[in-house]
mmCIF file with all atom_site columns, C-alpha atoms in Angstrom:
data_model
loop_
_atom_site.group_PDB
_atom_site.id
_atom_site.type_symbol
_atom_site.label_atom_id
_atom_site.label_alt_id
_atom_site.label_comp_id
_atom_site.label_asym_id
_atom_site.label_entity_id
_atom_site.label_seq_id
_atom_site.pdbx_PDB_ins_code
_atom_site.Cartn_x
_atom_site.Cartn_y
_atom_site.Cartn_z
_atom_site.occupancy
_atom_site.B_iso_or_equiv
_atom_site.pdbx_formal_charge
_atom_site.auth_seq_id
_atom_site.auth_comp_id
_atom_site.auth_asym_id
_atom_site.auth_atom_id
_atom_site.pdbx_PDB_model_num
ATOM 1   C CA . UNK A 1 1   ? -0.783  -9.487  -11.273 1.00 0.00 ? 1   UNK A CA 1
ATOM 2   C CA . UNK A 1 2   ? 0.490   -10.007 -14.677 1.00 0.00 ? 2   UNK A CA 1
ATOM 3   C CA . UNK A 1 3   ? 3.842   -10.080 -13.563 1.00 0.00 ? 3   UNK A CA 1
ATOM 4   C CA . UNK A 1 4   ? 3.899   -12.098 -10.691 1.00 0.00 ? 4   UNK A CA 1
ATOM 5   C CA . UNK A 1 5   ? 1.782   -14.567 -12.734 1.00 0.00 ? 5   UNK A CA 1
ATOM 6   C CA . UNK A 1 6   ? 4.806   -14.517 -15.096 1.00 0.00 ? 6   UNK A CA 1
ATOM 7   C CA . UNK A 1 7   ? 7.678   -14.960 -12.628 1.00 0.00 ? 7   UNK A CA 1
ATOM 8   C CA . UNK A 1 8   ? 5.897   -17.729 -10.922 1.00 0.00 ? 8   UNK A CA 1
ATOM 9   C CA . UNK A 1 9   ? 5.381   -19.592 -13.755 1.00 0.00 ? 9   UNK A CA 1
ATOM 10  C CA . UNK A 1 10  ? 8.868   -19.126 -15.090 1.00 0.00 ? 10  UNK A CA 1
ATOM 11  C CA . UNK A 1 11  ? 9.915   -20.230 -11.623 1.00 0.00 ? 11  UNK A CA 1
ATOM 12  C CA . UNK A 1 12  ? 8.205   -23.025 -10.537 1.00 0.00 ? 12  UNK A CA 1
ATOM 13  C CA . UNK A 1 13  ? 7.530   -21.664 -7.029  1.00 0.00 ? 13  UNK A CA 1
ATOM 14  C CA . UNK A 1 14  ? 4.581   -19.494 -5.884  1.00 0.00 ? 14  UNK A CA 1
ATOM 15  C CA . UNK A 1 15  ? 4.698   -15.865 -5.330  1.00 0.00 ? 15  UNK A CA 1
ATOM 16  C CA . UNK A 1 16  ? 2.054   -15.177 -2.270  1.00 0.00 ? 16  UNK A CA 1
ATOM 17  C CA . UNK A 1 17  ? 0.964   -11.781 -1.597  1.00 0.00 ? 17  UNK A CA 1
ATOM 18  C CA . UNK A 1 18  ? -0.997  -9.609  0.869   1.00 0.00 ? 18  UNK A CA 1
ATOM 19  C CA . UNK A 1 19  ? -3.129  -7.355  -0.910  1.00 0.00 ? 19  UNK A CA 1
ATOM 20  C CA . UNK A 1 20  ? -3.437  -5.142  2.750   1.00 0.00 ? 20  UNK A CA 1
ATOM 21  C CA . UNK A 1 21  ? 0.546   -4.421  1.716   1.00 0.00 ? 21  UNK A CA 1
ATOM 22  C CA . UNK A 1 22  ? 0.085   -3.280  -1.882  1.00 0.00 ? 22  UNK A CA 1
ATOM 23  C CA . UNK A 1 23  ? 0.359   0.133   -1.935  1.00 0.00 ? 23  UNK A CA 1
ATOM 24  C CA . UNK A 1 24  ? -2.846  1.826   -4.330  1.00 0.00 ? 24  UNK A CA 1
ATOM 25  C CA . UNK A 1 25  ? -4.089  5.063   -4.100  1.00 0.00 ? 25  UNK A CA 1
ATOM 26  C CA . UNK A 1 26  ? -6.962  6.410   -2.779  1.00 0.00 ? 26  UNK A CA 1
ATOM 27  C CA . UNK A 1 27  ? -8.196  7.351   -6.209  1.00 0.00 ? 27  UNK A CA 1
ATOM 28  C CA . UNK A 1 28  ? -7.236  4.706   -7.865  1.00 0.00 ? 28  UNK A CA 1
ATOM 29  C CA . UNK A 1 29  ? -9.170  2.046   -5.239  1.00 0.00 ? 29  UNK A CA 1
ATOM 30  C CA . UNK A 1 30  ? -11.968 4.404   -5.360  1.00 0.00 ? 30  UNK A CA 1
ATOM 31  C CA . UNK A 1 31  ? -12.686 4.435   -9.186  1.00 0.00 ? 31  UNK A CA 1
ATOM 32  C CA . UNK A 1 32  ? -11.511 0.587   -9.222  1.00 0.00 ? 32  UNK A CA 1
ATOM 33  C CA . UNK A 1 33  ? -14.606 0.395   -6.946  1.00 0.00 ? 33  UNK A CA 1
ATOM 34  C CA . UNK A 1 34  ? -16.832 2.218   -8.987  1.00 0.00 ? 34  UNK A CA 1
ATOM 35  C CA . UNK A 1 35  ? -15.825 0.507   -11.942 1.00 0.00 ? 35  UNK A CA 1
ATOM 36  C CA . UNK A 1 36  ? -16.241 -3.238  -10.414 1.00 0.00 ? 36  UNK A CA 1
ATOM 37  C CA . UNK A 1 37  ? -12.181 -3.692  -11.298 1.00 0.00 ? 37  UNK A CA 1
ATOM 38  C CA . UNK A 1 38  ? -9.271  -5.402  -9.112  1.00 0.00 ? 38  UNK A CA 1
ATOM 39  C CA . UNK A 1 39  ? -6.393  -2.861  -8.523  1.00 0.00 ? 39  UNK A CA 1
ATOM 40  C CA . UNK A 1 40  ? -4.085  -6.047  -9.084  1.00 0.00 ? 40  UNK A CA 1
ATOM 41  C CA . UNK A 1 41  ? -5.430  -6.494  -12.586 1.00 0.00 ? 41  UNK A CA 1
ATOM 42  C CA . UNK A 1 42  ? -4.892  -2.934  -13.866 1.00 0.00 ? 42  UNK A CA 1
ATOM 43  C CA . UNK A 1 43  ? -1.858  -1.753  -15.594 1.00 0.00 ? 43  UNK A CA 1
ATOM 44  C CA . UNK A 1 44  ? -0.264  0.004   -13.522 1.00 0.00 ? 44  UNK A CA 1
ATOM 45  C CA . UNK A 1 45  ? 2.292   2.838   -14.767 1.00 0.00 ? 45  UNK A CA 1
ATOM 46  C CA . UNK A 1 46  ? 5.478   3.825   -12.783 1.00 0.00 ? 46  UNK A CA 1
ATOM 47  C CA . UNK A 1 47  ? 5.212   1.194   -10.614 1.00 0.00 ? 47  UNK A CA 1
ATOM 48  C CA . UNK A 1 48  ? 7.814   -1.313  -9.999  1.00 0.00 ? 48  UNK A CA 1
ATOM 49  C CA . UNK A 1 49  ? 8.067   -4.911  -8.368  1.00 0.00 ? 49  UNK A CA 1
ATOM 50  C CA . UNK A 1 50  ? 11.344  -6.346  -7.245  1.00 0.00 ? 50  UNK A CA 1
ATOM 51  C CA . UNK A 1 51  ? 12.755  -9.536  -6.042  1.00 0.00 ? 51  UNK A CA 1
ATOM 52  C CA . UNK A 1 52  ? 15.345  -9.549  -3.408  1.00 0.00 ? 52  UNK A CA 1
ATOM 53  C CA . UNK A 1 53  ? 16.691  -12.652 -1.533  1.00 0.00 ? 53  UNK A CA 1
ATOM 54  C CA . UNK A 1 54  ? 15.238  -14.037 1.703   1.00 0.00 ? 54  UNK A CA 1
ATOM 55  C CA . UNK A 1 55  ? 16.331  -11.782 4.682   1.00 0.00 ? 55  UNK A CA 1
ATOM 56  C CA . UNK A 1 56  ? 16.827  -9.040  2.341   1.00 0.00 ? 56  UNK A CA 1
ATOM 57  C CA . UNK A 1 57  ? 13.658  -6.973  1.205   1.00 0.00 ? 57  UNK A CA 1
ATOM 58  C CA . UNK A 1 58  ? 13.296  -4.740  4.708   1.00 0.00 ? 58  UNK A CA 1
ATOM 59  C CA . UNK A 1 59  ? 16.636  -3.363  4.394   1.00 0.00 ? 59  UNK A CA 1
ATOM 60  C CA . UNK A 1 60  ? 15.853  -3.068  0.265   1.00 0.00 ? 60  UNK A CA 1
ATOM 61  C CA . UNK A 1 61  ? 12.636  -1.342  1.491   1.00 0.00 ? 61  UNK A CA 1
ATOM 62  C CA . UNK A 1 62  ? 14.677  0.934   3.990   1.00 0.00 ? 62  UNK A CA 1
ATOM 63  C CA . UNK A 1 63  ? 17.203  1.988   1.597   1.00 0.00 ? 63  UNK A CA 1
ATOM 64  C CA . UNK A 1 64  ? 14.239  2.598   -1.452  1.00 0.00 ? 64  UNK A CA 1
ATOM 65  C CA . UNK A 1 65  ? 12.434  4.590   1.388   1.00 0.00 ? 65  UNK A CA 1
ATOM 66  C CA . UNK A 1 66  ? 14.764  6.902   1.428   1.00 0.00 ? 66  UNK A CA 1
ATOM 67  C CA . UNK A 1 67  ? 14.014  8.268   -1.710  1.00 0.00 ? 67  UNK A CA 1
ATOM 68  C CA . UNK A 1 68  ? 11.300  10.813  -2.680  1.00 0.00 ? 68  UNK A CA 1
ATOM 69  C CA . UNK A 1 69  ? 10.550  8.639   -5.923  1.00 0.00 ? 69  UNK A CA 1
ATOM 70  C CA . UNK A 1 70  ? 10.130  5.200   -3.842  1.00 0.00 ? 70  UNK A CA 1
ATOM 71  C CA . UNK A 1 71  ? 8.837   6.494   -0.266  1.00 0.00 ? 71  UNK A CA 1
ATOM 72  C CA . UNK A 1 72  ? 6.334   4.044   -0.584  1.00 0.00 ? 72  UNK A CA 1
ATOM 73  C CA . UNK A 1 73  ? 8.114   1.140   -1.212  1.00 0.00 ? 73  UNK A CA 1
ATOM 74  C CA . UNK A 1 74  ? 7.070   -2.021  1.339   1.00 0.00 ? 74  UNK A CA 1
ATOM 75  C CA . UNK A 1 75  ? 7.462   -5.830  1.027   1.00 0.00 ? 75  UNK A CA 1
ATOM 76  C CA . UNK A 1 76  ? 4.211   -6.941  -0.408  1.00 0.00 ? 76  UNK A CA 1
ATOM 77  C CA . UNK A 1 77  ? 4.697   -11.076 -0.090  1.00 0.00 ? 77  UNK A CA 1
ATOM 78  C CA . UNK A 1 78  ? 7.191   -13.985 -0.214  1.00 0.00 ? 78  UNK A CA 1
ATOM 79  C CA . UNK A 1 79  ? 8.170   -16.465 -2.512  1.00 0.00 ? 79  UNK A CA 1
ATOM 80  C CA . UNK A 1 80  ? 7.829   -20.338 -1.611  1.00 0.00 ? 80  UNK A CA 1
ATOM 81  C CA . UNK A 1 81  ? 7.579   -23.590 -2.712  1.00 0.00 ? 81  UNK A CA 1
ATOM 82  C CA . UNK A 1 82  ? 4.760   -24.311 -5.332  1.00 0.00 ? 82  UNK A CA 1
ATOM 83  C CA . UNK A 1 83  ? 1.860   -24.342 -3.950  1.00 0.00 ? 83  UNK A CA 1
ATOM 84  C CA . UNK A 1 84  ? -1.988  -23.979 -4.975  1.00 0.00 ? 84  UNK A CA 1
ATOM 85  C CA . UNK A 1 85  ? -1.845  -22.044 -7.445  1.00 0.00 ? 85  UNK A CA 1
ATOM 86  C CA . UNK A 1 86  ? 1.166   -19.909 -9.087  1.00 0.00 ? 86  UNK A CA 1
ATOM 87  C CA . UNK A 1 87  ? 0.362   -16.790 -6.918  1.00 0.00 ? 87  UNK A CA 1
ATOM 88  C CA . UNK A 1 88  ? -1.853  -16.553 -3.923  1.00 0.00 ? 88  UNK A CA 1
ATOM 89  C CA . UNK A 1 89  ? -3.067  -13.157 -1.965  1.00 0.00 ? 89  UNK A CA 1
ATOM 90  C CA . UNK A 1 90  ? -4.353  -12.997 1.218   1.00 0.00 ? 90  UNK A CA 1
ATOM 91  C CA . UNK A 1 91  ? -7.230  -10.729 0.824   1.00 0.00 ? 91  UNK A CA 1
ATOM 92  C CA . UNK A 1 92  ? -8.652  -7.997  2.945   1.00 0.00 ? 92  UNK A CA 1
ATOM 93  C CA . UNK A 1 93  ? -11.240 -10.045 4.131   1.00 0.00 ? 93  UNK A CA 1
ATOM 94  C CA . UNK A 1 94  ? -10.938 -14.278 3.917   1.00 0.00 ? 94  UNK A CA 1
ATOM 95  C CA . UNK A 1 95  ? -8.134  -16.792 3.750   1.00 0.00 ? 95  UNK A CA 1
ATOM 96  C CA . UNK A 1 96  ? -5.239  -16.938 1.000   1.00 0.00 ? 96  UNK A CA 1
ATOM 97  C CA . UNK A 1 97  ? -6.880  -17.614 -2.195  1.00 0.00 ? 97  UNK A CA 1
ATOM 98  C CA . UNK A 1 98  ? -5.118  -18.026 -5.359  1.00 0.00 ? 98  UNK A CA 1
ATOM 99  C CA . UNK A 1 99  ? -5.303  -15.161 -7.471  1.00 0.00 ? 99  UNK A CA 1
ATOM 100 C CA . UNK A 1 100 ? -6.575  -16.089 -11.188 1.00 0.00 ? 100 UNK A CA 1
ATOM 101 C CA . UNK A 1 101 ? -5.963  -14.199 -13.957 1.00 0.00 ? 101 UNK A CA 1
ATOM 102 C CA . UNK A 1 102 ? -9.528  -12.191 -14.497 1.00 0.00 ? 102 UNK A CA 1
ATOM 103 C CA . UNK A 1 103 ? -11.906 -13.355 -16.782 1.00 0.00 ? 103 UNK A CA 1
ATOM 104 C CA . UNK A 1 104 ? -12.373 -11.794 -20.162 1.00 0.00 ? 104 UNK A CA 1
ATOM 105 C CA . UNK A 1 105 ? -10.331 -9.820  -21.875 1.00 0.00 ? 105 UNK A CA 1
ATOM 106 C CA . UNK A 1 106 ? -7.667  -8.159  -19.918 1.00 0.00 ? 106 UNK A CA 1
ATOM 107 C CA . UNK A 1 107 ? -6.991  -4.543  -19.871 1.00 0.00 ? 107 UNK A CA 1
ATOM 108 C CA . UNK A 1 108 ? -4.097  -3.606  -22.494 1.00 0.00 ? 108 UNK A CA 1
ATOM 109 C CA . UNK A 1 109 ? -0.508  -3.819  -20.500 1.00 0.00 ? 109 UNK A CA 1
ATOM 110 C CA . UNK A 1 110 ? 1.296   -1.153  -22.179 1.00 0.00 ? 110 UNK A CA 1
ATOM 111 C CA . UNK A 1 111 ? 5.090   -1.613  -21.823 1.00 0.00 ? 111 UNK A CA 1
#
């Protein structure tokens, strides 16, 4: 979430998200549940977020399919005017909420 927080500030718009689209593993959702952590909060390693225009991030997805490294890319949210909050995620379960940095300190982002 760090990152979105960052390109929606540096943007001005909001970055809106559907956590049922963010691809985690079952491992890593299982000890995030064990552990009382947010997937979205954790520094996450080899993973990658991109931008593409509007209109443009299926065919991006369909071309970074192909790929052994990137099978599981999918679009995970849009970009629009600002809203709320900076970035929003519809959740699971409930309504769009907007997704707060967590409380405490944060987990080291090594990169």
């Amino acid at each position: 979430a760090a990152v979105l927080q960052e390109w929606a500030e540096s943007s001005g718009l909001t970055l809106s998200i559907d956590e049922r689209r963010v691809p985690v593993s079952p491992g890593v959702r299982g000890m995030s549940e064990l552990l009382g952590l947010d997937p979205l909060h954790i520094a996450n390693e080899g993973t990658m977020l991109i931008a593409v225009r509007q209109g443009a991030g299926h065919e991006a997805v369909s071309v970074l399919q192909t790929l052994s490294k990137t099978a599981d890319a999918r679009v995970i949210g849009i970009v629009k005017a600002r809203g709320v909050a900076p970035v929003t995620v519809k959740r699971t379960l409930g309504p769009e909420q907007p997704l707060h940095d967590p409380l405490g300190s944060p987990l080291p982002r090594i990169c």
